[in-house]
mmCIF file of N, CA and C in Angstrom:
data_model
loop_
_atom_site.group_PDB
_atom_site.id
_atom_site.type_symbol
_atom_site.label_atom_id
_atom_site.label_comp_id
_atom_site.label_asym_id
_atom_site.label_seq_id
_atom_site.Cartn_x
_atom_site.Cartn_y
_atom_site.Cartn_z
ATOM 1 N N MET A 1 -97.166 138.039 -32.119
ATOM 2 C CA MET A 1 -98.073 137.848 -32.933
ATOM 3 C C MET A 1 -97.608 137.551 -34.514
ATOM 4 N N ARG A 2 -96.130 138.174 -34.640
ATOM 5 C CA ARG A 2 -95.607 138.124 -35.934
ATOM 6 C C ARG A 2 -95.151 136.442 -35.645
ATOM 7 N N ALA A 3 -94.959 135.551 -35.005
ATOM 8 C CA ALA A 3 -94.442 134.281 -34.734
ATOM 9 C C ALA A 3 -95.478 133.443 -34.902
ATOM 10 N N LEU A 4 -96.786 133.943 -34.667
ATOM 11 C CA LEU A 4 -98.296 133.028 -34.983
ATOM 12 C C LEU A 4 -98.389 133.420 -36.640
ATOM 13 N N ASN A 5 -98.319 134.344 -37.322
ATOM 14 C CA ASN A 5 -98.316 134.699 -38.696
ATOM 15 C C ASN A 5 -97.154 133.562 -39.295
ATOM 16 N N ILE A 6 -96.004 133.475 -39.020
ATOM 17 C CA ILE A 6 -94.980 132.917 -39.730
ATOM 18 C C ILE A 6 -95.345 131.299 -39.385
ATOM 19 N N ILE A 7 -95.695 130.970 -38.510
ATOM 20 C CA ILE A 7 -96.153 129.289 -37.902
ATOM 21 C C ILE A 7 -97.455 129.284 -38.973
ATOM 22 N N PHE A 8 -98.296 130.220 -38.966
ATOM 23 C CA PHE A 8 -99.534 129.828 -40.151
ATOM 24 C C PHE A 8 -99.093 129.649 -41.574
ATOM 25 N N LYS A 9 -98.208 130.530 -41.830
ATOM 26 C CA LYS A 9 -97.711 130.484 -43.339
ATOM 27 C C LYS A 9 -97.020 129.410 -43.415
ATOM 28 N N LEU A 10 -96.394 128.878 -42.587
ATOM 29 C CA LEU A 10 -95.635 127.384 -42.874
ATOM 30 C C LEU A 10 -96.358 126.381 -42.878
ATOM 31 N N CYS A 11 -97.509 126.059 -41.871
ATOM 32 C CA CYS A 11 -98.465 125.138 -41.845
ATOM 33 C C CYS A 11 -99.130 125.269 -42.915
ATOM 34 N N VAL A 12 -99.578 126.397 -43.901
ATOM 35 C CA VAL A 12 -100.236 126.436 -45.141
ATOM 36 C C VAL A 12 -99.348 125.898 -46.065
ATOM 37 N N ILE A 13 -98.244 125.748 -46.233
ATOM 38 C CA ILE A 13 -96.799 125.816 -47.289
ATOM 39 C C ILE A 13 -96.743 124.462 -47.242
ATOM 40 N N ILE A 14 -96.548 123.668 -46.008
ATOM 41 C CA ILE A 14 -96.761 122.578 -45.855
ATOM 42 C C ILE A 14 -97.901 121.649 -46.159
ATOM 43 N N PHE A 15 -98.974 122.078 -45.921
ATOM 44 C CA PHE A 15 -100.198 121.610 -46.482
ATOM 45 C C PHE A 15 -100.420 121.499 -47.945
ATOM 46 N N VAL A 16 -100.320 122.626 -48.349
ATOM 47 C CA VAL A 16 -100.332 122.847 -49.915
ATOM 48 C C VAL A 16 -99.038 121.792 -50.753
ATOM 49 N N LEU A 17 -97.821 121.434 -50.141
ATOM 50 C CA LEU A 17 -97.223 121.017 -50.580
ATOM 51 C C LEU A 17 -97.394 119.604 -50.566
ATOM 52 N N GLY A 18 -97.947 118.921 -49.289
ATOM 53 C CA GLY A 18 -98.124 117.529 -48.920
ATOM 54 C C GLY A 18 -99.607 117.318 -50.098
ATOM 55 N N TYR A 19 -100.243 118.223 -50.259
ATOM 56 C CA TYR A 19 -101.351 117.740 -51.009
ATOM 57 C C TYR A 19 -100.964 117.849 -52.637
ATOM 58 N N VAL A 20 -100.339 118.498 -52.813
ATOM 59 C CA VAL A 20 -99.895 118.572 -54.583
ATOM 60 C C VAL A 20 -99.204 117.204 -54.724
ATOM 61 N N SER A 21 -98.011 116.927 -54.046
ATOM 62 C CA SER A 21 -97.086 115.899 -53.808
ATOM 63 C C SER A 21 -97.934 114.608 -53.720
ATOM 64 N N ASN A 22 -98.996 114.517 -52.891
ATOM 65 C CA ASN A 22 -99.854 113.189 -52.793
ATOM 66 C C ASN A 22 -100.798 112.990 -53.870
ATOM 67 N N GLU A 23 -101.637 114.228 -54.671
ATOM 68 C CA GLU A 23 -102.520 114.176 -55.794
ATOM 69 C C GLU A 23 -101.986 114.091 -56.675
ATOM 70 N N TYR A 24 -100.587 114.875 -57.313
ATOM 71 C CA TYR A 24 -100.040 115.028 -58.551
ATOM 72 C C TYR A 24 -99.023 114.094 -58.769
ATOM 73 N N LEU A 25 -97.619 114.711 -57.769
ATOM 74 C CA LEU A 25 -96.469 114.366 -57.950
ATOM 75 C C LEU A 25 -96.174 112.318 -57.562
ATOM 76 N N ILE A 26 -96.503 112.181 -56.569
ATOM 77 C CA ILE A 26 -96.566 110.666 -56.367
ATOM 78 C C ILE A 26 -97.302 110.031 -57.410
ATOM 79 N N PRO A 27 -98.517 110.388 -58.137
ATOM 80 C CA PRO A 27 -99.192 109.206 -58.861
ATOM 81 C C PRO A 27 -98.377 109.518 -60.065
ATOM 82 N N GLU A 28 -97.898 110.663 -60.433
ATOM 83 C CA GLU A 28 -97.419 110.707 -62.005
ATOM 84 C C GLU A 28 -95.880 109.847 -61.807
ATOM 85 N N TYR A 29 -95.262 110.016 -60.770
ATOM 86 C CA TYR A 29 -94.094 109.333 -60.616
ATOM 87 C C TYR A 29 -94.136 107.818 -60.590
ATOM 88 N N THR A 30 -95.172 107.504 -60.008
ATOM 89 C CA THR A 30 -95.393 105.953 -59.764
ATOM 90 C C THR A 30 -95.944 105.421 -61.103
ATOM 91 N N TYR A 31 -96.411 106.245 -62.122
ATOM 92 C CA TYR A 31 -97.070 105.913 -63.075
ATOM 93 C C TYR A 31 -95.890 105.769 -64.460
ATOM 94 N N TYR A 32 -95.545 106.861 -64.406
ATOM 95 C CA TYR A 32 -93.941 106.733 -65.382
ATOM 96 C C TYR A 32 -92.823 105.655 -64.929
ATOM 97 N N THR A 33 -92.752 105.269 -63.566
ATOM 98 C CA THR A 33 -91.780 104.291 -63.048
ATOM 99 C C THR A 33 -91.987 102.845 -63.608
ATOM 100 N N ASN A 34 -93.503 102.749 -63.452
ATOM 101 C CA ASN A 34 -94.195 101.163 -63.594
ATOM 102 C C ASN A 34 -94.605 100.669 -64.738
ATOM 103 N N LYS A 35 -94.620 101.899 -65.510
ATOM 104 C CA LYS A 35 -95.649 101.773 -66.756
ATOM 105 C C LYS A 35 -95.369 100.834 -67.658
ATOM 106 N N SER A 36 -93.868 100.294 -67.936
ATOM 107 C CA SER A 36 -93.459 99.294 -68.699
ATOM 108 C C SER A 36 -93.615 98.062 -68.081
ATOM 109 N N GLU A 37 -93.406 98.032 -66.879
ATOM 110 C CA GLU A 37 -93.534 96.613 -66.291
ATOM 111 C C GLU A 37 -94.939 96.261 -66.309
ATOM 112 N N TYR A 38 -95.635 97.569 -65.688
ATOM 113 C CA TYR A 38 -97.017 97.213 -66.009
ATOM 114 C C TYR A 38 -98.040 96.248 -67.640
ATOM 115 N N MET A 39 -97.444 97.302 -68.428
ATOM 116 C CA MET A 39 -97.632 96.589 -69.418
ATOM 117 C C MET A 39 -97.155 95.493 -69.867
ATOM 118 N N LYS A 40 -96.202 95.157 -69.621
ATOM 119 C CA LYS A 40 -95.339 93.642 -70.015
ATOM 120 C C LYS A 40 -96.233 92.450 -68.996
ATOM 121 N N LEU A 41 -96.673 92.800 -67.774
ATOM 122 C CA LEU A 41 -97.058 91.970 -66.937
ATOM 123 C C LEU A 41 -98.566 91.871 -67.297
ATOM 124 N N THR A 42 -99.122 92.971 -68.066
ATOM 125 C CA THR A 42 -100.762 92.859 -68.644
ATOM 126 C C THR A 42 -100.597 91.831 -69.786
ATOM 127 N N LEU A 43 -99.863 91.638 -70.353
ATOM 128 C CA LEU A 43 -99.532 90.817 -71.364
ATOM 129 C C LEU A 43 -99.371 89.744 -71.217
ATOM 130 N N LYS A 44 -98.333 89.320 -70.418
ATOM 131 C CA LYS A 44 -98.284 88.053 -69.715
ATOM 132 C C LYS A 44 -99.351 87.401 -69.133
ATOM 133 N N CYS A 45 -100.166 88.187 -68.443
ATOM 134 C CA CYS A 45 -101.584 87.917 -67.881
ATOM 135 C C CYS A 45 -102.214 87.074 -68.664
ATOM 136 N N ALA A 46 -102.597 88.564 -70.000
ATOM 137 C CA ALA A 46 -103.694 87.669 -70.856
ATOM 138 C C ALA A 46 -103.525 86.470 -71.516
ATOM 139 N N HIS A 47 -102.082 86.471 -71.832
ATOM 140 C CA HIS A 47 -101.701 85.430 -72.455
ATOM 141 C C HIS A 47 -101.818 83.864 -71.768
ATOM 142 N N ALA A 48 -101.600 84.275 -70.241
ATOM 143 C CA ALA A 48 -101.722 82.807 -69.681
ATOM 144 C C ALA A 48 -103.225 83.064 -69.460
ATOM 145 N N MET A 49 -104.202 83.889 -69.332
ATOM 146 C CA MET A 49 -105.099 83.434 -69.188
ATOM 147 C C MET A 49 -105.956 82.900 -70.379
ATOM 148 N N ASP A 50 -105.480 83.286 -71.382
ATOM 149 C CA ASP A 50 -105.808 82.747 -72.571
ATOM 150 C C ASP A 50 -105.408 81.208 -72.766
ATOM 151 N N SER A 51 -104.172 80.782 -72.451
ATOM 152 C CA SER A 51 -104.180 79.588 -72.513
ATOM 153 C C SER A 51 -104.321 78.898 -71.514
ATOM 154 N N ASN A 52 -104.813 79.113 -70.586
ATOM 155 C CA ASN A 52 -105.295 78.363 -69.368
ATOM 156 C C ASN A 52 -106.627 77.919 -69.524
ATOM 157 N N TRP A 53 -107.120 78.953 -70.514
ATOM 158 C CA TRP A 53 -108.837 78.677 -70.706
ATOM 159 C C TRP A 53 -108.476 77.604 -71.708
ATOM 160 N N TYR A 54 -108.157 77.789 -72.563
ATOM 161 C CA TYR A 54 -107.722 76.794 -73.725
ATOM 162 C C TYR A 54 -107.234 75.228 -72.753
ATOM 163 N N ILE A 55 -106.211 75.521 -72.332
ATOM 164 C CA ILE A 55 -105.888 73.962 -71.616
ATOM 165 C C ILE A 55 -106.621 73.365 -70.994
ATOM 166 N N GLU A 56 -107.925 73.976 -70.018
ATOM 167 C CA GLU A 56 -108.863 73.698 -69.626
ATOM 168 C C GLU A 56 -109.839 72.883 -70.179
ATOM 169 N N GLN A 57 -110.080 73.040 -71.247
ATOM 170 C CA GLN A 57 -110.917 72.757 -72.153
ATOM 171 C C GLN A 57 -110.522 71.322 -72.575
ATOM 172 N N GLN A 58 -108.872 71.029 -72.424
ATOM 173 C CA GLN A 58 -108.678 69.528 -72.735
ATOM 174 C C GLN A 58 -108.699 68.807 -71.595
ATOM 175 N N GLN A 59 -108.243 67.448 -71.784
ATOM 176 C CA GLN A 59 -108.375 66.480 -70.492
ATOM 177 C C GLN A 59 -107.235 66.033 -70.259
ATOM 178 N N ASN A 60 -105.982 66.669 -70.204
ATOM 179 C CA ASN A 60 -104.806 66.495 -69.805
ATOM 180 C C ASN A 60 -104.239 66.952 -68.554
ATOM 181 N N GLY A 61 -104.398 66.082 -67.302
ATOM 182 C CA GLY A 61 -104.023 66.623 -66.230
ATOM 183 C C GLY A 61 -102.804 67.639 -65.866
ATOM 184 N N ALA A 62 -101.196 66.506 -66.703
ATOM 185 C CA ALA A 62 -100.711 67.435 -66.429
ATOM 186 C C ALA A 62 -100.084 69.198 -67.204
ATOM 187 N N LEU A 63 -101.089 69.122 -68.374
ATOM 188 C CA LEU A 63 -101.173 70.619 -69.248
ATOM 189 C C LEU A 63 -101.795 71.699 -67.873
ATOM 190 N N LYS A 64 -102.831 71.014 -67.137
ATOM 191 C CA LYS A 64 -103.629 71.585 -66.394
ATOM 192 C C LYS A 64 -102.525 72.370 -65.142
ATOM 193 N N LYS A 65 -101.839 71.628 -64.670
ATOM 194 C CA LYS A 65 -100.953 71.885 -63.874
ATOM 195 C C LYS A 65 -99.993 72.629 -64.189
ATOM 196 N N SER A 66 -99.165 72.764 -65.471
ATOM 197 C CA SER A 66 -98.217 73.273 -66.102
ATOM 198 C C SER A 66 -99.107 74.555 -66.067
ATOM 199 N N SER A 67 -100.346 74.806 -66.825
ATOM 200 C CA SER A 67 -101.317 76.292 -66.983
ATOM 201 C C SER A 67 -101.025 77.095 -65.799
ATOM 202 N N GLU A 68 -101.343 76.452 -64.692
ATOM 203 C CA GLU A 68 -101.948 77.036 -63.603
ATOM 204 C C GLU A 68 -100.621 77.777 -62.954
ATOM 205 N N LEU A 69 -99.391 77.067 -63.145
ATOM 206 C CA LEU A 69 -97.994 77.744 -62.741
ATOM 207 C C LEU A 69 -97.873 79.215 -63.777
ATOM 208 N N GLN A 70 -98.697 79.138 -64.752
ATOM 209 C CA GLN A 70 -98.829 80.499 -65.816
ATOM 210 C C GLN A 70 -99.623 81.583 -64.881
ATOM 211 N N LEU A 71 -100.378 81.132 -64.335
ATOM 212 C CA LEU A 71 -101.243 82.243 -63.607
ATOM 213 C C LEU A 71 -100.922 82.702 -62.872
ATOM 214 N N LEU A 72 -99.152 82.647 -62.545
ATOM 215 C CA LEU A 72 -98.611 83.217 -61.109
ATOM 216 C C LEU A 72 -98.204 84.764 -61.788
ATOM 217 N N ASP A 73 -98.241 84.743 -63.482
ATOM 218 C CA ASP A 73 -97.825 86.164 -63.970
ATOM 219 C C ASP A 73 -99.212 86.916 -63.178
ATOM 220 N N CYS A 74 -100.267 86.769 -63.536
ATOM 221 C CA CYS A 74 -101.337 87.266 -62.941
ATOM 222 C C CYS A 74 -101.217 87.517 -61.505
ATOM 223 N N HIS A 75 -100.569 86.863 -60.990
ATOM 224 C CA HIS A 75 -100.414 87.246 -59.378
ATOM 225 C C HIS A 75 -99.601 88.565 -59.456
ATOM 226 N N ASP A 76 -98.585 88.680 -60.111
ATOM 227 C CA ASP A 76 -97.349 89.692 -60.252
ATOM 228 C C ASP A 76 -98.127 90.837 -60.545
ATOM 229 N N TYR A 77 -98.783 90.674 -61.580
ATOM 230 C CA TYR A 77 -99.850 91.977 -62.589
ATOM 231 C C TYR A 77 -100.896 92.490 -61.431
ATOM 232 N N ASP A 78 -101.451 91.745 -60.548
ATOM 233 C CA ASP A 78 -102.132 92.196 -59.615
ATOM 234 C C ASP A 78 -101.922 92.597 -58.544
ATOM 235 N N LYS A 79 -100.542 92.202 -57.981
ATOM 236 C CA LYS A 79 -99.809 93.301 -57.040
ATOM 237 C C LYS A 79 -99.464 94.813 -57.437
ATOM 238 N N LEU A 80 -98.784 94.780 -59.028
ATOM 239 C CA LEU A 80 -98.315 95.794 -59.445
ATOM 240 C C LEU A 80 -99.803 97.316 -59.571
ATOM 241 N N ARG A 81 -101.066 96.274 -59.733
ATOM 242 C CA ARG A 81 -101.953 97.220 -60.280
ATOM 243 C C ARG A 81 -102.554 97.743 -58.895
ATOM 244 N N LYS A 82 -102.596 96.731 -57.893
ATOM 245 C CA LYS A 82 -102.846 97.494 -56.550
ATOM 246 C C LYS A 82 -102.145 98.535 -56.079
ATOM 247 N N LEU A 83 -100.864 97.986 -56.128
ATOM 248 C CA LEU A 83 -99.644 99.334 -55.761
ATOM 249 C C LEU A 83 -99.906 100.865 -56.170
ATOM 250 N N MET A 84 -100.209 100.399 -57.635
ATOM 251 C CA MET A 84 -100.324 101.735 -58.603
ATOM 252 C C MET A 84 -101.733 102.498 -58.506
ATOM 253 N N LEU A 85 -102.810 101.638 -57.923
ATOM 254 C CA LEU A 85 -104.263 101.963 -57.239
ATOM 255 C C LEU A 85 -104.159 102.880 -55.889
ATOM 256 N N SER A 86 -103.306 102.347 -55.291
ATOM 257 C CA SER A 86 -103.140 103.026 -53.758
ATOM 258 C C SER A 86 -102.066 104.022 -53.789
ATOM 259 N N ARG A 87 -101.266 104.322 -55.184
ATOM 260 C CA ARG A 87 -100.634 105.566 -55.198
ATOM 261 C C ARG A 87 -101.471 106.596 -56.096
ATOM 262 N N GLY A 88 -102.533 106.234 -56.257
ATOM 263 C CA GLY A 88 -103.418 107.838 -57.031
ATOM 264 C C GLY A 88 -103.794 107.251 -58.014
ATOM 265 N N ILE A 89 -103.479 106.352 -59.057
ATOM 266 C CA ILE A 89 -103.493 106.277 -60.396
ATOM 267 C C ILE A 89 -105.087 105.560 -60.178
ATOM 268 N N SER A 90 -105.769 106.488 -61.398
ATOM 269 C CA SER A 90 -107.001 105.868 -61.189
ATOM 270 C C SER A 90 -107.052 104.439 -62.289
ATOM 271 N N GLU A 91 -108.393 104.024 -61.903
ATOM 272 C CA GLU A 91 -108.731 102.537 -62.701
ATOM 273 C C GLU A 91 -108.942 103.062 -63.963
ATOM 274 N N TYR A 92 -109.407 103.751 -64.902
ATOM 275 C CA TYR A 92 -109.295 103.931 -66.031
ATOM 276 C C TYR A 92 -108.083 104.529 -66.596
ATOM 277 N N ARG A 93 -107.414 105.003 -66.034
ATOM 278 C CA ARG A 93 -105.717 105.238 -66.705
ATOM 279 C C ARG A 93 -105.282 103.973 -66.782
ATOM 280 N N LEU A 94 -105.470 103.209 -65.658
ATOM 281 C CA LEU A 94 -104.632 101.466 -65.594
ATOM 282 C C LEU A 94 -105.413 100.763 -66.797
ATOM 283 N N SER A 95 -106.851 100.935 -66.967
ATOM 284 C CA SER A 95 -107.403 100.069 -67.796
ATOM 285 C C SER A 95 -106.741 100.598 -69.278
ATOM 286 N N ALA A 96 -106.959 101.699 -69.816
ATOM 287 C CA ALA A 96 -106.257 102.306 -70.861
ATOM 288 C C ALA A 96 -104.623 102.004 -71.218
ATOM 289 N N LEU A 97 -103.858 101.674 -70.119
ATOM 290 C CA LEU A 97 -102.499 101.372 -70.520
ATOM 291 C C LEU A 97 -102.446 100.004 -70.525
ATOM 292 N N GLY A 98 -103.339 99.294 -69.925
ATOM 293 C CA GLY A 98 -103.286 97.879 -70.469
ATOM 294 C C GLY A 98 -104.137 97.527 -71.619
ATOM 295 N N LEU A 99 -104.882 98.444 -72.198
ATOM 296 C CA LEU A 99 -105.464 97.955 -73.929
ATOM 297 C C LEU A 99 -104.512 98.728 -74.784
ATOM 298 N N VAL A 100 -103.427 99.460 -74.247
ATOM 299 C CA VAL A 100 -102.472 100.185 -75.178
ATOM 300 C C VAL A 100 -101.836 98.880 -75.372
ATOM 301 N N ALA A 101 -101.105 98.185 -74.083
ATOM 302 C CA ALA A 101 -100.437 96.964 -74.361
ATOM 303 C C ALA A 101 -100.674 95.852 -74.598
ATOM 304 N N LEU A 102 -102.047 95.802 -74.957
ATOM 305 C CA LEU A 102 -102.788 94.410 -75.834
ATOM 306 C C LEU A 102 -102.602 94.912 -77.236
ATOM 307 N N GLU A 103 -103.261 95.927 -77.579
ATOM 308 C CA GLU A 103 -103.326 96.383 -78.983
ATOM 309 C C GLU A 103 -101.515 96.686 -79.548
ATOM 310 N N ILE A 104 -100.721 97.260 -78.703
ATOM 311 C CA ILE A 104 -99.387 96.995 -79.522
ATOM 312 C C ILE A 104 -98.847 95.414 -80.015
ATOM 313 N N HIS A 105 -99.192 94.867 -78.729
ATOM 314 C CA HIS A 105 -98.698 93.148 -79.006
ATOM 315 C C HIS A 105 -99.670 92.535 -79.624
ATOM 316 N N GLN A 106 -100.442 92.942 -80.465
ATOM 317 C CA GLN A 106 -101.530 91.768 -81.063
ATOM 318 C C GLN A 106 -101.631 90.733 -81.416
ATOM 319 N N LYS A 107 -101.990 89.712 -81.301
ATOM 320 C CA LYS A 107 -101.773 88.501 -82.197
ATOM 321 C C LYS A 107 -102.760 88.282 -83.273
ATOM 322 N N PRO A 108 -102.036 87.608 -84.049
ATOM 323 C CA PRO A 108 -102.760 87.642 -85.623
ATOM 324 C C PRO A 108 -104.175 87.179 -85.024
ATOM 325 N N ALA A 109 -105.366 87.191 -86.054
ATOM 326 C CA ALA A 109 -106.411 86.550 -85.711
ATOM 327 C C ALA A 109 -106.743 85.481 -86.058
ATOM 328 N N GLU A 110 -105.918 84.688 -86.551
ATOM 329 C CA GLU A 110 -105.731 83.098 -86.972
ATOM 330 C C GLU A 110 -105.708 82.823 -85.678
ATOM 331 N N GLU A 111 -104.751 83.087 -84.847
ATOM 332 C CA GLU A 111 -103.959 82.518 -83.748
ATOM 333 C C GLU A 111 -105.173 82.667 -82.661
ATOM 334 N N LEU A 112 -105.822 83.627 -82.658
ATOM 335 C CA LEU A 112 -106.916 83.907 -81.675
ATOM 336 C C LEU A 112 -107.924 83.001 -81.876
ATOM 337 N N ALA A 113 -108.506 83.050 -82.926
ATOM 338 C CA ALA A 113 -109.582 82.162 -83.744
ATOM 339 C C ALA A 113 -109.304 80.858 -83.361
ATOM 340 N N LYS A 114 -107.982 80.096 -83.423
ATOM 341 C CA LYS A 114 -107.385 78.644 -83.474
ATOM 342 C C LYS A 114 -108.568 78.037 -82.198
ATOM 343 N N HIS A 115 -107.975 78.726 -81.006
ATOM 344 C CA HIS A 115 -108.665 78.038 -80.064
ATOM 345 C C HIS A 115 -109.985 78.089 -79.686
ATOM 346 N N HIS A 116 -110.658 78.612 -80.407
ATOM 347 C CA HIS A 116 -112.404 78.644 -80.502
ATOM 348 C C HIS A 116 -112.744 77.882 -81.359
ATOM 349 N N LYS A 117 -112.193 77.392 -82.240
ATOM 350 C CA LYS A 117 -112.780 76.371 -83.408
ATOM 351 C C LYS A 117 -113.211 74.899 -82.733
ATOM 352 N N PHE A 118 -114.473 74.683 -83.183
ATOM 353 C CA PHE A 118 -114.739 73.175 -82.407
ATOM 354 C C PHE A 118 -113.927 72.091 -83.254
ATOM 355 N N ARG A 119 -113.424 71.425 -82.257
ATOM 356 C CA ARG A 119 -112.988 70.340 -82.390
ATOM 357 C C ARG A 119 -113.413 68.741 -82.652
ATOM 358 N N GLU A 120 -114.893 69.163 -82.390
ATOM 359 C CA GLU A 120 -115.724 67.686 -82.544
ATOM 360 C C GLU A 120 -116.881 68.281 -82.474
ATOM 361 N N ARG A 121 -117.849 67.583 -82.985
ATOM 362 C CA ARG A 121 -119.849 67.782 -82.976
ATOM 363 C C ARG A 121 -120.023 66.668 -82.235
#
C-alpha cells in the first residue's frame, strides 16, 4: 500500500512538472530567446512587402525578380512565427511584438507616402 502511495505521488509530481513546463516555462523560454530575432525578421519582411508592392507597380522585369528574392525574408519570418506558435506563444503576443518592432523602427511619413503618390494621371 505504501509503494502505491509513493507511485501515485510521483505520478502527480511528474504530471504537474510537465504541465507547468509545457504551459509556462517552454513558452517563456522560447519567447525570450527568439524575441529579438522575431522583431528583426518582422521588420525585414515588412520592408520586403512594401518594396515588393511598389516594384510590382513598375514595368521592369529585372526589378520584379530582385523584389521576389527579398520576399525570402518573409519565409524566415513565417518559419519562426510558426515555431513560436507551436511552442505555446499566443497569436496576440506575437502580434504585439511585431507592432513594437515596427514602431521602434518607424520610417518617416514622407518615405511611406512617396510610394503612394500618383506618378501619372
